[in-house]
Amino acid sequence: MTTPTTPAADLTDRTAPDPTAPNTRALRVLALCGFLLLAGCLVLTAVLGLVDAVEGDGVGGGFLTAGLWAPALGAVAGAAALAAPRRALVAAQYALALAAPVLAALD
């Protein structure tokens, strides 16, 4: 046997903040730290591209191009996370930063 719920009780349950969700200040700090990670991954991606140019055939492929675009897109996601802190934007920033050297290494 189930008890009927009132619409007012349902409304309060949905609008209550999630106690385990990170606050906006923590997300902004993570986004700022993500810019440092983006800078490091950009340097590593450029080094991998130069090593491939010297030791390989001298032509950058599609993976290297994607690897060089990933930090730029990560910076856009990080700037958006600073303006409107969302967990998905910070996760996208970190994922794009870490994908850049991986993509460059695949080339």
Short mmCIF file of C-alpha atoms in Angstrom, two decimals:
data_model
loop_
_atom_site.label_atom_id
_atom_site.label_comp_id
_atom_site.label_asym_id
_atom_site.label_seq_id
_atom_site.Cartn_x
_atom_site.Cartn_y
_atom_site.Cartn_z
CA MET A 1 0.00 0.00 0.00
CA THR A 2 1.46 3.34 -1.03
CA THR A 3 0.75 6.68 0.48
CA PRO A 4 -0.15 9.54 -1.82
CA THR A 5 2.27 12.42 -1.90
CA THR A 6 1.24 15.99 -2.18
CA PRO A 7 2.59 18.15 -4.99
CA ALA A 8 4.05 20.56 -2.43
CA ALA A 9 6.18 17.77 -0.91
CA ASP A 10 7.46 16.78 -4.36
CA LEU A 11 8.37 20.39 -5.16
CA THR A 12 10.46 20.84 -2.04
CA ASP A 13 12.35 17.61 -2.67
CA ARG A 14 13.35 18.67 -6.18
CA THR A 15 14.45 22.17 -5.29
CA ALA A 16 16.61 21.18 -2.34
CA PRO A 17 20.32 21.63 -3.10
CA ASP A 18 22.47 18.55 -3.38
CA PRO A 19 24.66 18.44 -0.26
CA THR A 20 27.40 16.48 -2.05
CA ALA A 21 27.67 18.81 -5.04
CA PRO A 22 30.75 21.04 -5.16
CA ASN A 23 30.07 24.71 -4.59
CA THR A 24 30.72 27.38 -7.19
CA ARG A 25 33.93 28.56 -5.57
CA ALA A 26 35.45 25.07 -5.67
CA LEU A 27 34.48 24.67 -9.32
CA ARG A 28 36.08 28.02 -10.19
CA VAL A 29 39.30 27.02 -8.40
CA LEU A 30 39.33 23.72 -10.29
CA ALA A 31 38.81 25.60 -13.56
CA LEU A 32 41.73 27.91 -12.75
CA CYS A 33 43.95 24.92 -11.98
CA GLY A 34 42.78 23.41 -15.26
CA PHE A 35 44.40 26.31 -17.11
CA LEU A 36 47.77 25.30 -15.65
CA LEU A 37 47.15 21.74 -16.79
CA LEU A 38 46.16 23.03 -20.23
CA ALA A 39 49.41 24.99 -20.52
CA GLY A 40 51.49 21.98 -19.58
CA CYS A 41 49.65 19.69 -21.97
CA LEU A 42 50.00 22.25 -24.77
CA VAL A 43 53.77 22.32 -24.29
CA LEU A 44 53.91 18.51 -24.22
CA THR A 45 51.77 18.32 -27.36
CA ALA A 46 54.04 20.78 -29.16
CA VAL A 47 57.12 18.79 -28.12
CA LEU A 48 55.55 15.58 -29.39
CA GLY A 49 54.70 17.31 -32.67
CA LEU A 50 58.26 18.57 -33.08
CA VAL A 51 59.72 15.16 -32.27
CA ASP A 52 57.43 13.61 -34.87
CA ALA A 53 58.49 16.23 -37.41
CA VAL A 54 62.19 15.54 -36.86
CA GLU A 55 62.09 11.76 -36.49
CA GLY A 56 59.07 10.96 -38.62
CA ASP A 57 58.09 11.88 -42.13
CA GLY A 58 58.02 15.61 -41.37
CA VAL A 59 54.29 15.99 -41.98
CA GLY A 60 51.78 16.47 -39.18
CA GLY A 61 48.71 14.29 -39.48
CA GLY A 62 45.14 14.61 -38.37
CA PHE A 63 45.82 13.41 -34.85
CA LEU A 64 48.43 16.11 -34.32
CA THR A 65 46.02 18.74 -35.59
CA ALA A 66 43.32 17.44 -33.24
CA GLY A 67 45.85 17.39 -30.42
CA LEU A 68 46.70 21.02 -31.00
CA TRP A 69 43.04 22.04 -31.15
CA ALA A 70 42.13 20.21 -27.93
CA PRO A 71 43.82 22.71 -25.56
CA ALA A 72 42.14 25.61 -27.36
CA LEU A 73 38.75 23.99 -26.89
CA GLY A 74 39.68 23.17 -23.30
CA ALA A 75 40.46 26.84 -22.70
CA VAL A 76 37.03 27.77 -24.03
CA ALA A 77 35.44 25.22 -21.70
CA GLY A 78 37.52 26.57 -18.80
CA ALA A 79 36.50 30.14 -19.50
CA ALA A 80 32.87 29.06 -19.62
CA ALA A 81 33.38 27.21 -16.32
CA LEU A 82 34.73 30.39 -14.76
CA ALA A 83 31.73 32.38 -15.96
CA ALA A 84 29.08 29.80 -15.13
CA PRO A 85 30.53 27.08 -12.87
CA ARG A 86 29.26 23.69 -13.98
CA ARG A 87 30.76 20.32 -13.19
CA ALA A 88 30.46 19.18 -16.82
CA LEU A 89 32.44 22.17 -18.11
CA VAL A 90 35.30 21.55 -15.68
CA ALA A 91 35.31 17.86 -16.60
CA ALA A 92 35.40 18.77 -20.30
CA GLN A 93 38.32 21.13 -19.68
CA TYR A 94 40.35 18.41 -17.96
CA ALA A 95 39.40 15.76 -20.52
CA LEU A 96 40.44 17.97 -23.43
CA ALA A 97 43.70 18.87 -21.70
CA LEU A 98 44.61 15.24 -21.16
CA ALA A 99 43.48 14.21 -24.65
CA ALA A 100 45.85 16.65 -26.38
CA PRO A 101 49.16 14.82 -25.79
CA VAL A 102 47.49 11.45 -26.29
CA LEU A 103 46.22 12.51 -29.70
CA ALA A 104 49.63 13.94 -30.64
CA ALA A 105 51.33 10.71 -29.59
CA LEU A 106 49.00 8.71 -31.85
CA ASP A 107 50.20 10.62 -34.90
#
